[in-house]
């Protein structure tokens, strides 16, 4: 079933404890860990991840945008994160990463930047609990959604038996949500669309309901 994982990085970081207390009904929370090397920004360190995990019962999924993902596996597993996803571009041996996460009793995934073809996932499909397809890239216009990723969503969906494993991350909002779901996504990461709203819980629930309506329409048309 279609799901949304709101990105904590878009929340009020100076009031994070109170934000976490108000997340009634959330199915996931998304943590971007950026090291300032693989990507330009720096986000959460492990102390913050452990603090977030201690403040909420909402399941946490982590998107590692770092140069050495293997170095994070044990600490994230110990913190209680449920799903750990790393970029295939940062892994010499993606299978080793995936099996290391699974050996810690956690779900594992791979992420692809816009420039990376879907074919890079083919050797690992039997190990994947999640694929994150990044759908924006920093440029002079900011971080706009790139519709060209929709073709890749369809390609990855055809590789995987479960549509819930295919997530899209970056620039997704109410305007393009239907296109993302129609392409085959089973989940999206949303930031400002949820935490930028006056009522984040209400925005989350409205978008979740809307997404599940689009999913039913898509699957009904496929029958």
Backbone as numpy.savetxt, mean C-alpha at the origin, in Angstrom:
# Nx Ny Nz CAx CAy CAz Cx Cy Cz
-12.33 -8.89 -1.05 -13.17 -7.69 -1.05 -12.30 -6.44 -1.05
-12.71 -5.46 -1.83 -11.95 -4.22 -1.96 -11.67 -3.60 -0.60
-10.46 -3.07 -0.45 -10.08 -2.47 0.82 -9.28 -1.20 0.59
-9.21 -0.39 1.62 -8.44 0.85 1.61 -7.48 0.83 2.79
-6.24 1.23 2.53 -5.28 1.40 3.61 -4.84 2.86 3.64
-5.35 3.65 4.58 -4.98 5.06 4.66 -3.52 5.23 5.12
-2.80 6.10 4.45 -1.40 6.33 4.76 -1.24 7.29 5.92
-0.64 6.79 6.99 -0.45 7.60 8.19 0.42 8.83 7.91
1.26 8.75 6.90 2.16 9.86 6.58 1.39 11.12 6.20
0.13 10.97 5.81 -0.70 12.12 5.46 -1.52 12.64 6.63
-1.41 11.99 7.78 -2.14 12.42 8.97 -1.40 13.57 9.66
-2.01 14.12 10.68 -1.37 15.16 11.49 -0.33 14.50 12.38
0.92 14.56 11.98 1.98 13.84 12.69 2.28 14.43 14.06
1.88 15.66 14.29 2.11 16.27 15.60 1.00 15.91 16.59
-0.04 15.25 16.10 -1.15 14.85 16.96 -1.49 13.39 16.71
-0.46 12.60 16.42 -0.67 11.25 15.90 -1.37 10.34 16.90
-1.07 10.47 18.17 -1.71 9.61 19.16 -3.23 9.81 19.16
-3.66 11.06 19.09 -5.10 11.33 19.06 -5.72 10.89 17.74
-4.99 11.05 16.63 -5.49 10.58 15.34 -5.76 9.09 15.39
-4.83 8.34 15.93 -4.96 6.88 15.99 -6.13 6.44 16.85
-6.44 7.21 17.87 -7.55 6.85 18.75 -8.91 7.02 18.07
-8.94 7.76 16.97 -10.23 8.09 16.34 -10.51 7.27 15.08
-9.75 6.22 14.85 -9.86 5.49 13.59 -10.82 4.31 13.69
-12.01 4.55 14.11 -13.02 3.49 14.23 -13.36 2.91 12.87
-13.32 1.59 12.76 -13.75 0.92 11.55 -12.69 0.74 10.48
-11.49 1.25 10.70 -10.45 1.10 9.68 -10.00 -0.36 9.62
-9.82 -0.87 8.40 -9.37 -2.25 8.21 -7.85 -2.36 8.13
-7.19 -1.30 7.71 -5.74 -1.27 7.56 -5.23 0.13 7.90
-3.95 0.20 8.21 -3.21 1.46 8.24 -1.90 1.24 7.51
-1.55 2.20 6.67 -0.38 2.07 5.80 0.75 2.94 6.33
1.93 2.35 6.47 3.11 3.08 6.92 4.15 3.08 5.81
4.49 4.26 5.33 5.59 4.40 4.37 6.88 4.62 5.14
7.84 3.74 4.93 9.16 3.93 5.52 10.12 4.33 4.41
10.51 5.61 4.42 11.37 6.19 3.40 12.72 6.54 4.03
13.81 6.15 3.37 15.13 6.31 3.99 15.91 7.51 3.49
15.34 8.30 2.56 16.07 9.45 2.04 17.11 9.08 1.00
17.21 7.81 0.67 18.16 7.35 -0.34 17.44 6.70 -1.52
16.63 5.70 -1.24 15.84 5.09 -2.31 14.83 6.09 -2.87
14.27 6.89 -1.97 13.44 8.03 -2.35 13.99 9.27 -1.66
13.50 10.45 -2.08 14.08 11.69 -1.55 13.71 11.95 -0.10
12.50 11.56 0.28 12.01 11.92 1.60 12.46 10.95 2.68
12.31 11.38 3.92 12.54 10.55 5.10 11.26 10.58 5.91
10.75 9.41 6.27 9.47 9.37 6.98 9.65 8.81 8.38
9.25 7.55 8.59 9.20 6.98 9.93 10.42 6.09 10.21
10.96 6.24 11.40 11.94 5.29 11.90 11.25 4.21 12.71
12.02 3.25 13.17 11.44 2.12 13.88 10.82 2.51 15.21
11.36 3.51 15.87 10.76 3.93 17.14 9.32 4.42 16.92
9.10 5.15 15.84 7.75 5.64 15.54 6.85 4.46 15.15
7.36 3.53 14.37 6.57 2.35 13.99 6.13 1.58 15.24
7.05 1.36 16.15 6.70 0.65 17.39 5.68 1.43 18.20
5.82 2.76 18.22 4.86 3.58 18.94 3.48 3.51 18.33
3.39 3.55 17.00 2.10 3.45 16.32 1.47 2.09 16.61
2.26 1.04 16.50 1.75 -0.31 16.75 1.20 -0.45 18.16
1.82 0.24 19.10 1.38 0.16 20.49 0.11 0.96 20.75
-0.21 1.91 19.84 -1.34 2.82 20.06 -2.61 2.41 19.32
-2.54 1.37 18.48 -3.71 1.02 17.69 -3.82 -0.49 17.51
-5.06 -0.94 17.39 -5.31 -2.35 17.06 -5.57 -2.54 15.57
-5.55 -1.46 14.80 -5.75 -1.57 13.35 -4.54 -2.27 12.74
-4.73 -3.29 11.92 -3.60 -3.98 11.29 -2.74 -3.02 10.46
-1.43 -3.16 10.59 -0.49 -2.28 9.92 0.16 -2.98 8.73
0.21 -2.27 7.60 1.00 -2.75 6.47 2.07 -1.70 6.17
3.26 -2.17 5.83 4.41 -1.29 5.64 4.89 -1.36 4.19
5.14 -0.20 3.63 5.71 -0.05 2.30 7.13 0.46 2.48
8.10 -0.44 2.26 9.50 -0.08 2.43 10.03 0.58 1.16
10.33 1.86 1.25 10.96 2.58 0.15 12.38 2.92 0.60
13.18 1.85 0.68 14.51 1.92 1.27 15.49 1.12 0.40
16.77 1.38 0.59 17.78 0.70 -0.21 18.10 -0.71 0.29
17.86 -0.98 1.55 18.19 -2.29 2.10 17.01 -2.86 2.87
16.00 -3.35 2.17 14.78 -3.83 2.84 15.02 -4.97 3.82
15.98 -5.82 3.54 16.22 -6.98 4.40 16.55 -6.55 5.83
17.15 -5.39 5.99 17.57 -4.93 7.31 16.38 -4.57 8.20
15.18 -4.46 7.63 14.00 -4.02 8.38 13.09 -5.17 8.79
13.28 -6.33 8.22 12.30 -7.40 8.38 12.10 -7.79 9.84
13.16 -8.07 10.55 13.02 -8.54 11.93 12.41 -7.49 12.84
12.86 -6.25 12.71 12.33 -5.18 13.57 10.85 -4.95 13.30
10.44 -4.99 12.04 9.02 -4.79 11.73 8.18 -5.95 12.22
8.68 -7.15 12.06 7.95 -8.31 12.57 7.82 -8.25 14.08
8.89 -7.86 14.76 8.84 -7.75 16.22 7.88 -6.66 16.67
7.72 -5.61 15.86 6.83 -4.51 16.21 5.36 -4.89 16.06
5.09 -5.98 15.32 3.71 -6.42 15.16 3.08 -6.05 13.84
3.87 -5.55 12.89 3.35 -5.25 11.56 2.88 -6.54 10.90
1.75 -6.50 10.20 1.18 -7.71 9.63 1.63 -7.98 8.21
1.94 -6.95 7.44 2.30 -7.12 6.04 3.47 -6.20 5.72
4.50 -6.75 5.08 5.71 -5.99 4.76 5.96 -6.10 3.26
6.04 -4.95 2.60 6.21 -4.90 1.15 7.46 -4.08 0.83
8.30 -4.61 -0.05 9.53 -3.92 -0.45 9.59 -3.79 -1.96
10.37 -2.85 -2.42 10.49 -2.60 -3.85 11.41 -3.61 -4.51
10.93 -4.18 -5.60 11.74 -5.13 -6.36 13.01 -4.45 -6.87
12.95 -3.13 -7.10 14.13 -2.41 -7.58 15.26 -2.37 -6.54
14.91 -2.57 -5.27 15.91 -2.50 -4.20 16.39 -3.88 -3.75
15.90 -4.93 -4.40 16.21 -6.29 -3.95 16.99 -7.05 -5.01
18.17 -7.51 -4.63 18.92 -8.40 -5.53 18.26 -9.77 -5.60
17.67 -10.19 -4.48 17.05 -11.51 -4.40 15.66 -11.38 -3.76
14.67 -11.00 -4.55 13.32 -10.80 -4.01 12.77 -12.04 -3.30
13.06 -13.22 -3.79 12.55 -14.43 -3.16 13.07 -14.57 -1.73
14.32 -14.19 -1.51 14.89 -14.24 -0.17 14.15 -13.30 0.77
13.84 -12.11 0.29 13.07 -11.17 1.11 11.70 -11.75 1.45
10.99 -12.25 0.45 9.64 -12.77 0.67 9.63 -13.94 1.64
10.57 -14.85 1.48 10.61 -16.01 2.38 11.04 -15.60 3.78
11.88 -14.59 3.90 12.29 -14.10 5.23 11.11 -13.52 5.99
10.27 -12.77 5.28 9.07 -12.21 5.92 8.11 -13.33 6.31
7.90 -14.29 5.42 7.00 -15.41 5.72 7.52 -16.23 6.90
8.83 -16.38 7.00 9.40 -17.15 8.10 9.18 -16.48 9.45
8.90 -15.19 9.43 8.55 -14.46 10.66 7.05 -14.45 10.89
6.30 -15.21 10.10 4.86 -15.31 10.29 4.08 -14.13 9.78
4.66 -13.35 8.86 4.00 -12.15 8.33 3.71 -12.31 6.84
2.81 -11.49 6.33 2.53 -11.46 4.91 3.59 -10.60 4.20
3.85 -10.97 2.94 4.94 -10.31 2.22 4.49 -9.88 0.84
5.06 -8.76 0.38 4.71 -8.27 -0.93 5.88 -7.58 -1.61
5.68 -7.29 -2.90 6.65 -6.54 -3.69 5.96 -5.32 -4.29
6.71 -4.24 -4.39 6.22 -3.00 -4.99 6.99 -2.72 -6.27
6.31 -2.06 -7.21 6.92 -1.66 -8.47 6.75 -0.16 -8.68
7.84 0.52 -8.97 7.74 1.90 -9.40 7.15 1.96 -10.81
6.74 3.15 -11.24 6.07 3.32 -12.52 6.91 2.75 -13.67
8.21 2.97 -13.63 9.06 2.59 -14.76 9.32 1.09 -14.84
8.97 0.33 -13.80 9.32 -1.08 -13.74 8.21 -1.94 -14.34
8.50 -2.76 -15.34 7.47 -3.58 -15.97 6.92 -4.66 -15.05
5.67 -5.04 -15.29 5.02 -6.07 -14.48 5.72 -7.42 -14.57
6.43 -7.67 -15.67 7.07 -8.97 -15.87 8.07 -9.30 -14.77
8.58 -8.29 -14.07 9.53 -8.54 -12.98 8.92 -9.35 -11.85
7.60 -9.39 -11.78 6.93 -10.13 -10.71 6.74 -11.61 -11.03
6.83 -11.97 -12.26 6.44 -13.32 -12.68 7.14 -14.44 -11.91
8.44 -14.35 -11.61 9.08 -15.47 -10.91 8.60 -15.66 -9.47
7.85 -14.68 -8.94 7.55 -14.67 -7.51 6.07 -14.77 -7.18
5.23 -15.02 -8.18 3.78 -14.93 -7.96 3.29 -15.89 -6.88
3.96 -17.03 -6.73 3.49 -18.00 -5.73 3.88 -17.60 -4.31
4.70 -16.56 -4.17 5.12 -16.11 -2.85 4.43 -14.82 -2.42
3.65 -14.23 -3.29 3.15 -12.87 -3.05 1.82 -12.86 -2.32
1.77 -12.09 -1.25 0.52 -11.77 -0.57 -0.01 -10.42 -1.01
0.86 -9.62 -1.61 0.48 -8.27 -2.02 1.43 -7.77 -3.10
0.89 -6.98 -4.01 1.69 -6.20 -4.95 1.23 -4.75 -4.84
2.16 -3.84 -4.63 1.86 -2.41 -4.65 2.38 -1.83 -5.96
1.48 -1.27 -6.74 1.85 -0.60 -7.98 1.82 0.90 -7.73
2.99 1.51 -7.71 3.09 2.94 -7.45 2.58 3.68 -8.69
1.68 4.62 -8.46 0.98 5.27 -9.57 1.25 6.76 -9.66
2.29 7.23 -8.98 2.71 8.62 -9.15 4.22 8.68 -8.95
4.78 9.76 -9.43 6.23 9.95 -9.35 6.49 11.44 -9.24
7.41 11.82 -8.39 7.68 13.24 -8.19 8.16 13.89 -9.48
7.53 14.99 -9.84 7.96 15.78 -11.00 7.58 17.23 -10.78
7.71 18.05 -11.79 7.46 19.47 -11.61 5.99 19.77 -11.33
5.11 18.83 -11.63 3.68 19.02 -11.36 3.27 18.48 -10.00
4.22 18.01 -9.23 3.91 17.44 -7.92 3.88 15.94 -7.97
2.79 15.34 -7.48 2.64 13.89 -7.44 1.30 13.48 -8.04
1.10 13.73 -9.33 -0.19 13.39 -9.94 -0.30 11.91 -10.25
-1.52 11.40 -10.23 -1.78 10.02 -10.64 -1.46 9.88 -12.12
-0.74 8.80 -12.46 -0.38 8.54 -13.85 -1.25 7.41 -14.38
-2.15 7.74 -15.28 -3.13 6.77 -15.75 -2.50 5.61 -16.51
-1.26 5.78 -16.98 -0.59 4.69 -17.66 -0.39 3.46 -16.80
-0.49 3.62 -15.48 -0.32 2.48 -14.59 -1.50 1.52 -14.68
-2.62 1.96 -15.21 -3.81 1.11 -15.26 -3.56 -0.15 -16.09
-2.81 -0.02 -17.16 -2.46 -1.19 -17.97 -1.66 -2.18 -17.15
-0.76 -1.68 -16.32 0.05 -2.56 -15.48 -0.81 -3.24 -14.41
-1.79 -2.52 -13.89 -2.72 -3.12 -12.93 -3.39 -4.34 -13.55
-3.87 -4.19 -14.78 -4.52 -5.30 -15.47 -3.56 -6.46 -15.71
-2.32 -6.14 -16.04 -1.32 -7.19 -16.27 -1.05 -7.98 -14.99
-0.88 -7.27 -13.89 -0.60 -7.95 -12.62 -1.81 -8.73 -12.15
-2.99 -8.17 -12.33 -4.21 -8.89 -11.96 -4.30 -10.22 -12.70
-3.86 -10.27 -13.95 -3.92 -11.51 -14.72 -2.91 -12.55 -14.21
-1.88 -12.10 -13.50 -0.87 -13.01 -12.96 -1.30 -13.67 -11.65
-2.14 -12.97 -10.90 -2.45 -13.37 -9.54 -3.87 -13.90 -9.45
-4.05 -14.94 -8.65 -5.37 -15.56 -8.53 -6.35 -14.75 -7.72
-5.84 -13.88 -6.86 -6.69 -13.13 -5.93 -6.57 -11.64 -6.21
-7.64 -10.96 -6.64 -7.55 -9.53 -6.92 -7.23 -8.70 -5.68
-7.52 -9.24 -4.50 -7.24 -8.50 -3.28 -5.74 -8.25 -3.08
-4.91 -8.98 -3.80 -3.46 -8.82 -3.66 -2.92 -7.62 -4.44
-3.71 -7.06 -5.33 -3.24 -5.98 -6.21 -3.66 -4.63 -5.65
-2.69 -3.86 -5.20 -2.95 -2.55 -4.61 -2.32 -1.46 -5.47
-2.94 -0.29 -5.46 -2.42 0.87 -6.18 -2.17 1.98 -5.17
-1.03 2.64 -5.31 -0.59 3.62 -4.30 -0.06 4.87 -4.99
-0.77 5.99 -4.80 -0.25 7.26 -5.27 -1.24 8.04 -6.10
-1.75 9.13 -5.55 -2.63 10.00 -6.31 -4.03 9.48 -6.53
-4.40 8.39 -5.84 -5.74 7.84 -6.01 -6.73 8.70 -5.23
-7.86 9.01 -5.86 -8.90 9.80 -5.21 -10.25 9.41 -5.79
-11.27 10.12 -5.39 -12.62 9.77 -5.82 -12.78 9.88 -7.34
-12.02 10.76 -7.97 -12.14 10.97 -9.41 -11.66 9.77 -10.22
-10.56 9.15 -9.79 -9.99 8.05 -10.57 -10.19 6.67 -9.93
-10.88 6.61 -8.79 -11.03 5.35 -8.07 -11.71 4.29 -8.93
-12.74 4.65 -9.67 -13.45 3.66 -10.47 -12.55 3.07 -11.55
-11.73 3.89 -12.18 -10.81 3.40 -13.21 -9.80 2.43 -12.62
-9.31 2.74 -11.43 -8.34 1.88 -10.77 -8.96 0.52 -10.46
-10.17 0.51 -9.95 -10.85 -0.74 -9.62 -11.22 -1.51 -10.88
-11.70 -0.82 -11.90 -12.04 -1.50 -13.15 -10.83 -2.14 -13.80
-9.65 -1.58 -13.57 -8.42 -2.16 -14.12 -8.04 -3.47 -13.42
-8.58 -3.66 -12.20 -8.32 -4.91 -11.51 -7.78 -4.80 -10.10
-7.68 -3.58 -9.58 -7.14 -3.41 -8.22 -8.12 -3.93 -7.17
-7.57 -4.52 -6.13 -8.38 -4.97 -5.01 -8.17 -4.15 -3.76
-7.24 -3.20 -3.85 -6.98 -2.32 -2.72 -6.26 -1.07 -3.18
-6.40 0.00 -2.43 -5.70 1.24 -2.72 -5.15 1.83 -1.43
-4.06 2.55 -1.57 -3.52 3.35 -0.48 -3.96 4.79 -0.72
-4.62 5.38 0.27 -5.08 6.76 0.18 -4.43 7.56 1.29
-4.05 8.78 0.98 -3.46 9.66 1.98 -4.34 10.84 2.27
-4.18 11.90 1.49 -4.93 13.14 1.72 -6.43 12.95 1.53
-6.83 12.01 0.68 -8.27 11.78 0.46 -8.98 11.36 1.74
-8.23 10.77 2.67 -8.79 10.39 3.97 -8.38 11.38 5.05
-7.07 11.50 5.27 -6.61 12.30 6.39 -6.66 13.80 6.13
-6.86 14.19 4.88 -7.05 15.60 4.57 -8.48 16.06 4.72
-9.39 15.12 4.97 -10.81 15.46 5.13 -11.08 15.95 6.55
-12.13 16.75 6.70 -12.50 17.21 8.04 -12.91 16.05 8.93
-13.51 15.03 8.32 -13.94 13.83 9.04 -13.27 12.62 8.40
-12.04 12.26 8.81 -11.32 11.15 8.18 -12.08 9.83 8.23
-12.75 9.54 9.34 -13.49 8.29 9.45 -14.64 8.27 8.45
-15.37 9.38 8.35 -16.46 9.46 7.39 -15.97 9.37 5.96
-14.85 10.04 5.65 -14.30 9.99 4.30 -13.85 8.58 3.95
-13.21 7.92 4.91 -12.77 6.53 4.70 -13.95 5.63 4.40
-14.99 5.72 5.20 -16.13 4.82 5.02 -16.85 5.10 3.71
-16.98 6.37 3.35 -17.65 6.71 2.11 -16.87 6.18 0.91
-15.56 6.34 0.91 -14.74 5.86 -0.20 -14.69 4.34 -0.24
-14.69 3.71 0.93 -14.71 2.25 0.98 -16.01 1.71 0.39
-17.12 2.31 0.79 -18.42 1.89 0.25 -18.47 2.12 -1.27
-17.96 3.26 -1.71 -17.95 3.57 -3.14 -17.10 2.55 -3.90
-15.93 2.24 -3.35 -15.05 1.28 -3.99 -15.66 -0.10 -4.09
-16.37 -0.51 -3.05 -17.00 -1.83 -3.08 -18.18 -1.88 -4.05
-18.82 -0.74 -4.24 -19.87 -0.66 -5.26 -19.26 -0.82 -6.65
-18.14 -0.13 -6.90 -17.46 -0.26 -8.19 -16.97 -1.69 -8.39
-16.49 -2.31 -7.33 -16.00 -3.69 -7.42 -17.13 -4.64 -7.81
-18.29 -4.49 -7.20 -19.43 -5.33 -7.53 -19.86 -5.14 -8.98
-19.84 -3.89 -9.43 -20.19 -3.61 -10.83 -19.18 -4.26 -11.77
-17.91 -4.15 -11.44 -16.85 -4.75 -12.27 -17.00 -6.26 -12.34
-17.14 -6.88 -11.20 -17.22 -8.35 -11.16 -18.51 -8.87 -11.75
-19.58 -8.08 -11.61 -20.84 -8.47 -12.21 -20.79 -8.43 -13.73
-20.09 -7.43 -14.25 -19.95 -7.31 -15.69 -19.04 -8.37 -16.26
-18.17 -8.93 -15.38 -17.22 -9.94 -15.86 -17.84 -11.32 -15.97
-19.01 -11.50 -15.33 -19.65 -12.82 -15.33 -20.19 -13.16 -16.72
